[in-house]
Amino acid sequence: MESLLSLLEDGEAPQGRKRTYVDVILPLPLEKLYTYSVPLHLIPQVKAGIRVEVHLASLGLYSGIIRRVHQDDKEIKTKPILSVLDEEAIIAEQQFKLWDWIAEYYCCHLGELMQAALPAGLKLSGETKLVVNSDFPEENLEAASENLSKKEIHILELMFKYRELSLEELQKLLNQKSVQQLIKPLIEKGIILLSEELEERYKPKKIGMVRFSAPYSLEDSESIKKAFEIIGKANRQMELLLAAIQLLREKPEISRKELCEKASVDSSVLKKLQEKAVFEFYEKEISRIDTKRVQSIGNYALSASQKQAFEEINQQFQSKNTVLLHGVTGSGKTQVFVELMEQCLNEGKQVLYLLPEIALTAQIVGRLQKHFADRIQVYHSKFNRNERVEIWKNVQQSANIILGARSALFLPFSNLGLIIVDEEHDPSYKQQDPAPRYHARDAAIYLASLFKAKTLLGTATPSLETMRNVQEGKYGLVSMRERFGEIALPQILIVDAAEETKQKRMKSHFTQQLLDAIKETTDAGEQVILFQNRRGYAPIYQCGDCGWTVECNDCDVSMTFHKFSNDLHCHYCANRQALPKKCKACNAVDLKIKGFGTEKIEDDLKIFFPDLNIMRMDWDSVKGREGVDRIIHSFENGEADILVGTQMVSKGLDFDNVGLVGVLSADQLLHFPDFRSSERTYQLITQVAGRAGRKKKQGKVIVQAFNLKHPVLFEILQQNFDSFLSRELRERKDFQYPPFNRLIHIQLRHKKLNILEDASIFVADRLKKVLGDRVLGPAVPGISRIRSYYLIDFLLKMGLNSSGLSEAKKLLKSIQQEMKTLKNLSGTRMVIDVDPY
């Protein structure tokens, strides 16, 4: 009998019966799926989309996803799955189709899609470390034992003994092949945590609460009388006590802040009642994923132009699956989105609202909550692991509106009806590293097609690819050419910084016109935004005698000086080093900073305007998940007069009181070595200019530039998108760049330069034999070494023919595989980026 059970558990079927196998996706960059046998007792539980626990050679235990279940008369020599982790599929067929399309189009592996798509809490491996939640001390174990199984209690006893265990260590201690199924309930109950979460979990969001101390209680009127007697004639304390009684009759809990605001007193009065033991304080943890319980106030009445846009979009959706809403900044596109979302919800379908940056979510969520209350679910990478798993399950159960950055594409939608891609032009929609290097806008359009849903692209500055698709009739077009409330577009002034420098009228990095405009704007009670697309204090720290520059040890790039930390940072690998006291080339001590970033602008402004409040928003000033929200809310509430920032300030933010926007160095954008530099400059400056004068009156924009003859600056000055579009498309066509060609960027990486050079010769030979002059390279990029890896680039210029593109991808994959078989080149990394942005 025991031998029979052993056979069943190992997956061997009785004579004449077909064996069951599963093809499993693992979260690793593997060329193929791995096939495992299914023990007979697990066969009823397996199906596509279910997670299973498997063992992968020397790599240990992993949770993988079943892609396919199949049977075979012949025995396949393979390992059995160890356990089934889910009762229902966590990945639906539409998601698998999206993964397949991204893997094929962007030349990546399904394992990389799994790694990117699934929350970390759904991707356990043998090395995953487990710890007991600090909120569950050992003395709680006996009290909680009634709700735990014997095995769960045993696991917790081991956890308390060893403090931290990996899955494989726990497996050995329990003497069991599989433990994931056993620990799953403990993880779901929050008793066991993944150790990687500790930093996030030990910093929960909490608010200060207040309640009556014993023996005082609202149910006991005599005790409340005694509380008033203790207070005596202290009027402010009495007002506070009355306010607490009123609030606690309305709801079970109140916060300290809420009570003080209700009684119009400060926290010192509340502290006195705590000292008299009438009140006691406690902390309450607030879920970061719970949306505020805001009562829906319904939709605002649309303006004539908004109503027309709404009707035209619906008309276009009759014949087009994708429509571009091209509306100038401040035209009220969001309200049109709201009407379309409401329409989709009324049809019982889900809405996905994509944003390019997490920074935008706070403002957008606030606006959408006014219409949809708690029907909105936010999703992005700043949520911790457990929160993302919870959101994943909410979406699977048909959450109504999902708002998030590009990773929200991978959520398990069940009934998608509409995808809105806001600021569709933004380069943040393109994933750079690691793989999959997909473009969220294009993937969103494919995802919508899987559900027969519609896609709406919204922006004031459309990408050239999108406009070309409009011209060819693939996408519909709806335009909104006027600002909401008939507010005029901002007045744009371009100032000649070269002439100002020549005439010695520049003050630090500011023209006199900009400084005068800042003073005039702030004197009028309005706010200012200054844009400089470079963070840090200064990008170069250089010897004044010989010109030696401090460079990163691991990257061929100069290190940026940060005054706040008083050291040098590499913005490519995050290396930091102290300021050198003398030049390493000539021993001179005359070391100077050159150039300027947002930190220096903030510093200089405090000299020119000591009485103004100045705030900075870049990746150095944004700390933690709440950092961006805090800065945005502070500026929105008038706590700062000037906001200095990188391109983060250009992305769709809506401030009522901004009267002036200053662009400090337009030339840096225009001279970036990229064929898209003109397009990005037009988009960035137009977008940041659109933050001015959105509500009250016409705003003003001052752009400082050294080369006023550049055509893009003239087109920005005239606010003439049509002129920019026609000129830029002509140039792209002449030089065979997108949208008239498809590009594939190939980068070879190795820590040894001689091996990298050999690899580049090998790859160039293979590519040019087949593709000829469509291959550009090998070429050394502007930054030739990053994180100790030397780099060499190739660029393929392919036509728009899909079969030719597919053949090129097959060729690249075969070269990749061939290199792995060559001993002298096997360590070379080959990165393929389709449609680089």
PDB file of N, CA, C and O in Angstrom, residues 482-517:
ATOM      1  N   GLU A 482      -8.916  75.182 -27.050  1.00  0.00           N
ATOM      2  CA  GLU A 482      -9.069  76.301 -26.127  1.00  0.00           C
ATOM      3  C   GLU A 482      -9.000  75.815 -24.692  1.00  0.00           C
ATOM      4  O   GLU A 482      -9.433  74.706 -24.373  1.00  0.00           O
ATOM      5  N   ARG A 483      -8.475  76.677 -23.815  1.00  0.00           N
ATOM      6  CA  ARG A 483      -8.417  76.351 -22.401  1.00  0.00           C
ATOM      7  C   ARG A 483      -9.799  76.448 -21.766  1.00  0.00           C
ATOM      8  O   ARG A 483     -10.642  77.222 -22.214  1.00  0.00           O
ATOM      9  N   PHE A 484      -9.980  75.663 -20.701  1.00  0.00           N
ATOM     10  CA  PHE A 484     -11.242  75.696 -19.977  1.00  0.00           C
ATOM     11  C   PHE A 484     -11.449  77.084 -19.366  1.00  0.00           C
ATOM     12  O   PHE A 484     -10.528  77.694 -18.842  1.00  0.00           O
ATOM     13  N   GLY A 485     -12.682  77.570 -19.438  1.00  0.00           N
ATOM     14  CA  GLY A 485     -12.990  78.887 -18.878  1.00  0.00           C
ATOM     15  C   GLY A 485     -12.504  80.031 -19.736  1.00  0.00           C
ATOM     16  O   GLY A 485     -12.445  81.184 -19.280  1.00  0.00           O
ATOM     17  N   GLU A 486     -12.109  79.720 -20.992  1.00  0.00           N
ATOM     18  CA  GLU A 486     -11.646  80.733 -21.939  1.00  0.00           C
ATOM     19  C   GLU A 486     -10.415  81.486 -21.450  1.00  0.00           C
ATOM     20  O   GLU A 486     -10.161  82.627 -21.855  1.00  0.00           O
ATOM     21  N   ILE A 487      -9.621  80.864 -20.546  1.00  0.00           N
ATOM     22  CA  ILE A 487      -8.356  81.450 -20.127  1.00  0.00           C
ATOM     23  C   ILE A 487      -7.377  81.349 -21.299  1.00  0.00           C
ATOM     24  O   ILE A 487      -7.268  80.307 -21.943  1.00  0.00           O
ATOM     25  N   ALA A 488      -6.656  82.429 -21.569  1.00  0.00           N
ATOM     26  CA  ALA A 488      -5.725  82.444 -22.702  1.00  0.00           C
ATOM     27  C   ALA A 488      -4.512  81.558 -22.411  1.00  0.00           C
ATOM     28  O   ALA A 488      -4.125  81.367 -21.248  1.00  0.00           O
ATOM     29  N   LEU A 489      -3.942  80.996 -23.465  1.00  0.00           N
ATOM     30  CA  LEU A 489      -2.693  80.260 -23.320  1.00  0.00           C
ATOM     31  C   LEU A 489      -1.612  81.200 -22.805  1.00  0.00           C
ATOM     32  O   LEU A 489      -1.679  82.416 -23.015  1.00  0.00           O
ATOM     33  N   PRO A 490      -0.607  80.670 -22.096  1.00  0.00           N
ATOM     34  CA  PRO A 490       0.400  81.553 -21.497  1.00  0.00           C
ATOM     35  C   PRO A 490       1.177  82.346 -22.547  1.00  0.00           C
ATOM     36  O   PRO A 490       1.408  81.870 -23.664  1.00  0.00           O
ATOM     37  N   GLN A 491       1.574  83.534 -22.158  1.00  0.00           N
ATOM     38  CA  GLN A 491       2.444  84.356 -22.998  1.00  0.00           C
ATOM     39  C   GLN A 491       3.871  83.833 -22.862  1.00  0.00           C
ATOM     40  O   GLN A 491       4.385  83.678 -21.751  1.00  0.00           O
ATOM     41  N   ILE A 492       4.527  83.505 -23.974  1.00  0.00           N
ATOM     42  CA  ILE A 492       5.874  82.934 -23.932  1.00  0.00           C
ATOM     43  C   ILE A 492       6.890  83.970 -24.421  1.00  0.00           C
ATOM     44  O   ILE A 492       6.716  84.602 -25.467  1.00  0.00           O
ATOM     45  N   LEU A 493       7.957  84.145 -23.633  1.00  0.00           N
ATOM     46  CA  LEU A 493       9.032  85.067 -23.972  1.00  0.00           C
ATOM     47  C   LEU A 493      10.342  84.291 -23.962  1.00  0.00           C
ATOM     48  O   LEU A 493      10.660  83.616 -22.980  1.00  0.00           O
ATOM     49  N   ILE A 494      11.102  84.356 -25.044  1.00  0.00           N
ATOM     50  CA  ILE A 494      12.407  83.690 -25.105  1.00  0.00           C
ATOM     51  C   ILE A 494      13.494  84.739 -24.949  1.00  0.00           C
ATOM     52  O   ILE A 494      13.557  85.707 -25.723  1.00  0.00           O
ATOM     53  N   VAL A 495      14.345  84.548 -23.930  1.00  0.00           N
ATOM     54  CA  VAL A 495      15.369  85.533 -23.590  1.00  0.00           C
ATOM     55  C   VAL A 495      16.728  85.043 -24.066  1.00  0.00           C
ATOM     56  O   VAL A 495      17.083  83.870 -23.875  1.00  0.00           O
ATOM     57  N   ASP A 496      17.503  85.920 -24.681  1.00  0.00           N
ATOM     58  CA  ASP A 496      18.822  85.597 -25.217  1.00  0.00           C
ATOM     59  C   ASP A 496      19.839  85.587 -24.079  1.00  0.00           C
ATOM     60  O   ASP A 496      20.377  86.635 -23.686  1.00  0.00           O
ATOM     61  N   ALA A 497      20.127  84.405 -23.541  1.00  0.00           N
ATOM     62  CA  ALA A 497      21.075  84.300 -22.432  1.00  0.00           C
ATOM     63  C   ALA A 497      22.497  84.607 -22.875  1.00  0.00           C
ATOM     64  O   ALA A 497      23.310  85.091 -22.078  1.00  0.00           O
ATOM     65  N   ALA A 498      22.808  84.355 -24.161  1.00  0.00           N
ATOM     66  CA  ALA A 498      24.153  84.656 -24.664  1.00  0.00           C
ATOM     67  C   ALA A 498      24.407  86.159 -24.643  1.00  0.00           C
ATOM     68  O   ALA A 498      25.478  86.626 -24.224  1.00  0.00           O
ATOM     69  N   GLU A 499      23.428  86.942 -25.101  1.00  0.00           N
ATOM     70  CA  GLU A 499      23.574  88.401 -25.107  1.00  0.00           C
ATOM     71  C   GLU A 499      23.626  88.947 -23.680  1.00  0.00           C
ATOM     72  O   GLU A 499      24.402  89.855 -23.380  1.00  0.00           O
ATOM     73  N   GLU A 500      22.802  88.368 -22.800  1.00  0.00           N
ATOM     74  CA  GLU A 500      22.809  88.804 -21.402  1.00  0.00           C
ATOM     75  C   GLU A 500      24.161  88.527 -20.747  1.00  0.00           C
ATOM     76  O   GLU A 500      24.663  89.334 -19.967  1.00  0.00           O
ATOM     77  N   THR A 501      24.768  87.387 -21.097  1.00  0.00           N
ATOM     78  CA  THR A 501      26.096  87.054 -20.570  1.00  0.00           C
ATOM     79  C   THR A 501      27.140  88.015 -21.123  1.00  0.00           C
ATOM     80  O   THR A 501      28.007  88.507 -20.393  1.00  0.00           O
ATOM     81  N   LYS A 502      27.034  88.293 -22.408  1.00  0.00           N
ATOM     82  CA  LYS A 502      27.990  89.209 -23.068  1.00  0.00           C
ATOM     83  C   LYS A 502      27.923  90.597 -22.450  1.00  0.00           C
ATOM     84  O   LYS A 502      28.952  91.263 -22.260  1.00  0.00           O
ATOM     85  N   GLN A 503      26.722  91.051 -22.135  1.00  0.00           N
ATOM     86  CA  GLN A 503      26.532  92.383 -21.546  1.00  0.00           C
ATOM     87  C   GLN A 503      26.716  92.374 -20.029  1.00  0.00           C
ATOM     88  O   GLN A 503      26.518  93.397 -19.378  1.00  0.00           O
ATOM     89  N   LYS A 504      27.087  91.209 -19.484  1.00  0.00           N
ATOM     90  CA  LYS A 504      27.339  91.040 -18.050  1.00  0.00           C
ATOM     91  C   LYS A 504      26.127  91.411 -17.195  1.00  0.00           C
ATOM     92  O   LYS A 504      26.249  92.001 -16.118  1.00  0.00           O
ATOM     93  N   ARG A 505      24.967  91.047 -17.725  1.00  0.00           N
ATOM     94  CA  ARG A 505      23.736  91.302 -16.975  1.00  0.00           C
ATOM     95  C   ARG A 505      23.210  90.044 -16.282  1.00  0.00           C
ATOM     96  O   ARG A 505      22.226  90.109 -15.564  1.00  0.00           O
ATOM     97  N   MET A 506      23.862  88.901 -16.532  1.00  0.00           N
ATOM     98  CA  MET A 506      23.440  87.658 -15.884  1.00  0.00           C
ATOM     99  C   MET A 506      23.805  87.701 -14.397  1.00  0.00           C
ATOM    100  O   MET A 506      24.888  88.154 -14.023  1.00  0.00           O
ATOM    101  N   LYS A 507      22.900  87.250 -13.576  1.00  0.00           N
ATOM    102  CA  LYS A 507      23.158  87.122 -12.148  1.00  0.00           C
ATOM    103  C   LYS A 507      23.070  85.651 -11.806  1.00  0.00           C
ATOM    104  O   LYS A 507      21.979  85.066 -11.841  1.00  0.00           O
ATOM    105  N   SER A 508      24.254  85.078 -11.537  1.00  0.00           N
ATOM    106  CA  SER A 508      24.351  83.628 -11.398  1.00  0.00           C
ATOM    107  C   SER A 508      23.853  83.007 -12.708  1.00  0.00           C
ATOM    108  O   SER A 508      24.400  83.303 -13.765  1.00  0.00           O
ATOM    109  N   HIS A 509      22.786  82.213 -12.668  1.00  0.00           N
ATOM    110  CA  HIS A 509      22.266  81.586 -13.893  1.00  0.00           C
ATOM    111  C   HIS A 509      20.920  82.177 -14.296  1.00  0.00           C
ATOM    112  O   HIS A 509      20.175  81.547 -15.039  1.00  0.00           O
ATOM    113  N   PHE A 510      20.637  83.383 -13.830  1.00  0.00           N
ATOM    114  CA  PHE A 510      19.349  84.020 -14.091  1.00  0.00           C
ATOM    115  C   PHE A 510      19.545  85.298 -14.907  1.00  0.00           C
ATOM    116  O   PHE A 510      20.423  86.121 -14.610  1.00  0.00           O
ATOM    117  N   THR A 511      18.715  85.459 -15.928  1.00  0.00           N
ATOM    118  CA  THR A 511      18.688  86.745 -16.628  1.00  0.00           C
ATOM    119  C   THR A 511      17.926  87.745 -15.775  1.00  0.00           C
ATOM    120  O   THR A 511      17.115  87.381 -14.917  1.00  0.00           O
ATOM    121  N   GLN A 512      18.189  89.030 -16.034  1.00  0.00           N
ATOM    122  CA  GLN A 512      17.510  90.065 -15.263  1.00  0.00           C
ATOM    123  C   GLN A 512      15.998  90.019 -15.503  1.00  0.00           C
ATOM    124  O   GLN A 512      15.200  90.261 -14.601  1.00  0.00           O
ATOM    125  N   GLN A 513      15.604  89.671 -16.741  1.00  0.00           N
ATOM    126  CA  GLN A 513      14.172  89.586 -17.061  1.00  0.00           C
ATOM    127  C   GLN A 513      13.472  88.537 -16.182  1.00  0.00           C
ATOM    128  O   GLN A 513      12.361  88.760 -15.706  1.00  0.00           O
ATOM    129  N   LEU A 514      14.152  87.400 -15.981  1.00  0.00           N
ATOM    130  CA  LEU A 514      13.550  86.348 -15.170  1.00  0.00           C
ATOM    131  C   LEU A 514      13.453  86.762 -13.702  1.00  0.00           C
ATOM    132  O   LEU A 514      12.421  86.567 -13.059  1.00  0.00           O
ATOM    133  N   LEU A 515      14.513  87.383 -13.188  1.00  0.00           N
ATOM    134  CA  LEU A 515      14.487  87.820 -11.788  1.00  0.00           C
ATOM    135  C   LEU A 515      13.405  88.880 -11.563  1.00  0.00           C
ATOM    136  O   LEU A 515      12.686  88.843 -10.553  1.00  0.00           O
ATOM    137  N   ASP A 516      13.280  89.808 -12.510  1.00  0.00           N
ATOM    138  CA  ASP A 516      12.237  90.837 -12.389  1.00  0.00           C
ATOM    139  C   ASP A 516      10.846  90.209 -12.421  1.00  0.00           C
ATOM    140  O   ASP A 516       9.950  90.611 -11.672  1.00  0.00           O
ATOM    141  N   ALA A 517      10.674  89.225 -13.309  1.00  0.00           N
ATOM    142  CA  ALA A 517       9.368  88.570 -13.439  1.00  0.00           C
ATOM    143  C   ALA A 517       9.028  87.779 -12.178  1.00  0.00           C
ATOM    144  O   ALA A 517       7.864  87.732 -11.752  1.00  0.00           O
TER     145      ALA A 517
END
